[in-house]
Short mmCIF file of C-alpha atoms in Angstrom, two decimals:
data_model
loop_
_atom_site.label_atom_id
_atom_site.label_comp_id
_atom_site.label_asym_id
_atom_site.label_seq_id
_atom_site.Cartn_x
_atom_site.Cartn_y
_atom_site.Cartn_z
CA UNK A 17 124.93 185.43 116.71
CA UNK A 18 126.83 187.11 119.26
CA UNK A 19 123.60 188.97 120.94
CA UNK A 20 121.84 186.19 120.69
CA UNK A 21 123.68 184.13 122.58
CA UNK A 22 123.99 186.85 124.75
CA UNK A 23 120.08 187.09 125.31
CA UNK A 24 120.18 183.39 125.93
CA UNK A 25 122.40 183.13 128.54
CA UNK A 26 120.67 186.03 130.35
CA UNK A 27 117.50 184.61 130.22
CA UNK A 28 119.09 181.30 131.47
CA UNK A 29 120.72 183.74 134.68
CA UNK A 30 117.29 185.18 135.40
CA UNK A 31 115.33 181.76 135.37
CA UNK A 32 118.23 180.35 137.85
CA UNK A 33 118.57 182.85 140.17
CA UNK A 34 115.91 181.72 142.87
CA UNK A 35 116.57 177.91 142.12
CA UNK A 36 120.28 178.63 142.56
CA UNK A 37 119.66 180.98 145.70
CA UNK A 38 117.41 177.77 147.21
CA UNK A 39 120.17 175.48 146.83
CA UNK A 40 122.82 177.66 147.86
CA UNK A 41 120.91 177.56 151.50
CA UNK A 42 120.58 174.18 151.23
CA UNK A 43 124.12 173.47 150.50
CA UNK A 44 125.18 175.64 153.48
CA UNK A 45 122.55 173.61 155.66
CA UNK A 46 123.96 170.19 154.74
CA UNK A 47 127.75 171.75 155.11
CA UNK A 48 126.77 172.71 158.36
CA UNK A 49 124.92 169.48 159.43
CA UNK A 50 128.67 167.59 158.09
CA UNK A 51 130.27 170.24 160.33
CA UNK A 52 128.17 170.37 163.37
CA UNK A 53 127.16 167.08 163.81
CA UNK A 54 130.63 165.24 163.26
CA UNK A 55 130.81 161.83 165.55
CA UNK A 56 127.34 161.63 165.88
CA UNK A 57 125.18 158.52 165.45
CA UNK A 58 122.47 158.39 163.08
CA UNK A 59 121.35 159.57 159.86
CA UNK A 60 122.30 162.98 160.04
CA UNK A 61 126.19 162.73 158.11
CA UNK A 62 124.40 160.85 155.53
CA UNK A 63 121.70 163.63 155.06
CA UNK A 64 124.12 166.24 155.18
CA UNK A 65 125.89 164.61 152.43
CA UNK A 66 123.23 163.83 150.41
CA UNK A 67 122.35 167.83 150.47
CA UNK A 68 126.04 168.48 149.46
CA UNK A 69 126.58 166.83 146.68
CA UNK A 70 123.10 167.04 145.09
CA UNK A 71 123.20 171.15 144.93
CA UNK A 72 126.97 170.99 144.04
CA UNK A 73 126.07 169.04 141.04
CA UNK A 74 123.56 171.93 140.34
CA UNK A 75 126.03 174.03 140.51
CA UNK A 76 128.21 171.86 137.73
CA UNK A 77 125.31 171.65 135.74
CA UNK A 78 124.50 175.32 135.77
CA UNK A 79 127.96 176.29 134.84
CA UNK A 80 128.10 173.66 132.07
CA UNK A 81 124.81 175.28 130.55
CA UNK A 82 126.34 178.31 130.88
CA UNK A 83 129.30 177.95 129.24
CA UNK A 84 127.16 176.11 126.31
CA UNK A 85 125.01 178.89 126.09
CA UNK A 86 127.39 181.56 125.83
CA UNK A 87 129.21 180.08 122.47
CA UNK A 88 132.54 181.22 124.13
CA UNK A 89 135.61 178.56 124.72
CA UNK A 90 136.53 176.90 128.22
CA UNK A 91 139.46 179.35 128.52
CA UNK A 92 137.69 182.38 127.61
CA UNK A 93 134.68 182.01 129.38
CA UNK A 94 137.06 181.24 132.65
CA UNK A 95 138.81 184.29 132.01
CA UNK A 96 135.48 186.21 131.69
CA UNK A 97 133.51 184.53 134.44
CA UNK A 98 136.32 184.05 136.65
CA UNK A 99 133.89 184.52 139.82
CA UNK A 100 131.58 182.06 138.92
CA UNK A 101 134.50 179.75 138.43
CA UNK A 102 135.87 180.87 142.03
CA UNK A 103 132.13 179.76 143.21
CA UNK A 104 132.38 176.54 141.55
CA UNK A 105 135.29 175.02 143.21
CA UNK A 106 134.47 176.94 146.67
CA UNK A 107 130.62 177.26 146.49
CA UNK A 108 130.27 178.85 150.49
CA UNK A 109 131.38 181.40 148.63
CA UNK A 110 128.34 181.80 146.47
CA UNK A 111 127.31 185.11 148.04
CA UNK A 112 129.68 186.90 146.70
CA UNK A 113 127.64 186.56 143.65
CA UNK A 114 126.16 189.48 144.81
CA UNK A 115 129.23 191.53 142.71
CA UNK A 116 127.73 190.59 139.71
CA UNK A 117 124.67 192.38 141.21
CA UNK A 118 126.17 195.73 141.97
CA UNK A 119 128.37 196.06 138.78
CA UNK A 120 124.69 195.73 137.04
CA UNK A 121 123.39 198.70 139.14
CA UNK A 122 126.83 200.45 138.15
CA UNK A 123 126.28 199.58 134.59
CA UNK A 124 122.74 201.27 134.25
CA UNK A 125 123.01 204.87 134.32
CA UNK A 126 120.16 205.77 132.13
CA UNK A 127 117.27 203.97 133.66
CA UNK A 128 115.77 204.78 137.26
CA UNK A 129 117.62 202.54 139.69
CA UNK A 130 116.00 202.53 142.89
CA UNK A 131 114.42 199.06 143.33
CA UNK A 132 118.21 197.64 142.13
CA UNK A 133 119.70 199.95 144.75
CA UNK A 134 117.52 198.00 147.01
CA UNK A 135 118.03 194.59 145.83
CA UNK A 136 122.08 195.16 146.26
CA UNK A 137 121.29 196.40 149.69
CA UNK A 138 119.49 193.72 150.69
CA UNK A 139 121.27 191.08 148.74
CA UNK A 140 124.70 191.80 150.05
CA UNK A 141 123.15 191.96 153.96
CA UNK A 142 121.93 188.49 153.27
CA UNK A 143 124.92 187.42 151.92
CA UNK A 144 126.78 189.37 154.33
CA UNK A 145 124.91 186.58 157.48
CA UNK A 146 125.45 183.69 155.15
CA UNK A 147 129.07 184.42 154.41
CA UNK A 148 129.98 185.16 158.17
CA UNK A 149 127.88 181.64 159.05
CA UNK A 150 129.84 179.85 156.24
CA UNK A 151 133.13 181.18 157.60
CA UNK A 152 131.82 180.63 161.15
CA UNK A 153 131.72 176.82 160.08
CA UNK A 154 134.89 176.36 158.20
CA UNK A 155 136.89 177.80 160.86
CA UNK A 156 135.60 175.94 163.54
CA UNK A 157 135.76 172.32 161.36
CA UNK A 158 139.46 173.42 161.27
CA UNK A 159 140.30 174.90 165.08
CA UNK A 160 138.54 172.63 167.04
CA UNK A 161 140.77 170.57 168.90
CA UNK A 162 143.70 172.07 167.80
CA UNK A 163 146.67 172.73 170.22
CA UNK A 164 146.52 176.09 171.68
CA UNK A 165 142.97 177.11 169.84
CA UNK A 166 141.25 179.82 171.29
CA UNK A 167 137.62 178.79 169.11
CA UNK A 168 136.52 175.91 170.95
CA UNK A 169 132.91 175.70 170.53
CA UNK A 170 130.73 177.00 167.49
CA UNK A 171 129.24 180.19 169.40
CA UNK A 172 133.56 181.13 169.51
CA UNK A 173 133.23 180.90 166.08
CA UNK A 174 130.19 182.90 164.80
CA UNK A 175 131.34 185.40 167.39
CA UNK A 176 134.96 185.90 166.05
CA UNK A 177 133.21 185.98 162.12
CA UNK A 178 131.01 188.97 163.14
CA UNK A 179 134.32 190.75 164.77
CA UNK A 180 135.96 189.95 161.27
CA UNK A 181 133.19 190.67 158.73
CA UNK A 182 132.64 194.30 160.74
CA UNK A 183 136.07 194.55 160.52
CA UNK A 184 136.41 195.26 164.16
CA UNK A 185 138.89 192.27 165.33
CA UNK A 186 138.71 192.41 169.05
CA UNK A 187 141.44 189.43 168.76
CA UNK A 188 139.86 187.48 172.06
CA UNK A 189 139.32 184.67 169.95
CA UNK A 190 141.58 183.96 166.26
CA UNK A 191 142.22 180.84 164.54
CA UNK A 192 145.95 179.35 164.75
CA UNK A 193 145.71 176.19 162.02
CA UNK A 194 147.31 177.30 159.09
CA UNK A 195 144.27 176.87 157.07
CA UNK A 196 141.63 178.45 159.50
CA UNK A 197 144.15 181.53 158.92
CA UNK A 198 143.48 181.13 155.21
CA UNK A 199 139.91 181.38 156.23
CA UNK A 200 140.07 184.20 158.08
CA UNK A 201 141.71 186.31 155.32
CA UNK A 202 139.50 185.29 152.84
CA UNK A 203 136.13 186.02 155.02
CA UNK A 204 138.11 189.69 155.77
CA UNK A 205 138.49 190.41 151.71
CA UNK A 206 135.07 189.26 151.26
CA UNK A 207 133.40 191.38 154.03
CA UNK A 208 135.14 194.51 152.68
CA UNK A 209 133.87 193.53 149.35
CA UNK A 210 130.32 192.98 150.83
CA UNK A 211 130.51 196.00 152.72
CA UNK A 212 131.79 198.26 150.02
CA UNK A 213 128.60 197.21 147.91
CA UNK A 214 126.30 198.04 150.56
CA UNK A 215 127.70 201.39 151.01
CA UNK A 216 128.31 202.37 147.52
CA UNK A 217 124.63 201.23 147.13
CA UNK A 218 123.03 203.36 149.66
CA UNK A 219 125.62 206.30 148.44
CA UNK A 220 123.97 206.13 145.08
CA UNK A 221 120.78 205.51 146.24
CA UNK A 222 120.95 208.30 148.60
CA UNK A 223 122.18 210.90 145.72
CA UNK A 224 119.50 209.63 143.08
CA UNK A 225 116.73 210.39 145.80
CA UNK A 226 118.54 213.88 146.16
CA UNK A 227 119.22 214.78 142.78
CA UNK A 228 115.05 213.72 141.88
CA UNK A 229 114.38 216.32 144.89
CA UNK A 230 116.50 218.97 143.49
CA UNK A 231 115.13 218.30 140.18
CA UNK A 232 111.68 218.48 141.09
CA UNK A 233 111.93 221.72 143.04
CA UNK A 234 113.51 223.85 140.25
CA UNK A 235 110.52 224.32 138.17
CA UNK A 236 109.11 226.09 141.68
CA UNK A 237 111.60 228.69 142.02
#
């Protein structure tokens, strides 16, 4: 029963993956539409909310089959899917999914790896630009117009994410509300955690291509 429900639920994962990565973009474009076009005129707000909360309720519904699927309890499958649950109540923070993705790649030792190796790679880089854009646009919905902020436009603000997500931190520009500061340490934990997949990744990668080498040259000598 057990390993069927398992099968289930990953078959569920696997069908949802692009539909969930399409409205993951399209809940970042309506956040940022809310975000960038605030005391506007028109139809934009409206639009912007309409994107919102149509994906977020894909997101409900997807954890909801999720948890049906995998025959656990609430609690449990909280405890067990605590990212997901993370996601739920903060979805800009859907790439991190991309954790689920490298412990996968960890997890399979016995089959050849490469083209996961790759998809990590390229997974986290994506979700590297959409987390850093995300950030960029929390931060400055909280800074701007604050007393004594140094990010006063939006280009402030996708410059001082790509100083924090590199972890380089020039400190020209930083947020001073206390939530943007919440913010900023969040987008710094998640752009280690980003960056350590990437590298572990392309460490693996880079000793699987090696160790094939080595393997196919010893019959030669």
């Amino acid at each position: 029963m057990h390993d069927t429900a398992h099968s289930r639920l990953q078959r569920w994962e696997d069908r949802t993956e692009l539909p969930l990565l399409a409205a993951s973009l399209l809940f970042l474009a309506g956040y940022a539409v809310l975000v960038l076009a605030d005391g506007t005129q028109g139809p934009w707000r409206d639009v912007g909310l309409l994107a919102v909360a149509v994906t977020w309720a894909c997101f409900v519904l997807d954890y909801a089959v999720r948890l049906r699927l995998s025959r656990l309890r609430p609690l449990r499958f909280v405890r067990r899917h605590w990212l997901d649950t993370v996601v739920l109540v903060l979805p800009l923070l859907r790439p991190l999914r991309v954790v689920k993705v490298y412990a996968a790649v960890r997890r399979r030792h016995d089959q050849p790896r490469l083209s996961l190796h790759a998809r990590v790679i390229t997974y986290a880089g994506l979700s590297a630009a959409l987390l850093g854009f995300a950030g960029a646009l929390a931060v400055y919905q909280q800074e701007r117009g604050a007393a004594g902020a140094s990010i006063r436009t939006f280009g402030d603000a996708v410059w001082w994410a790509c100083a924090t997500l590199t972890t380089v931190g020039y400190g020209d520009v930083a947020p001073v509300t206390p939530l943007g500061r919440v913010i900023a340490a969040a987008l710094m934990a998640c752009g280690l955690a980003l960056l350590g997949a990437v590298t572990g990744s392309f460490a693996s990668w880079l000793l699987d291509v090696f160790g094939r080498e080595g393997d196919d040259e010893a019959p030669g000598r």
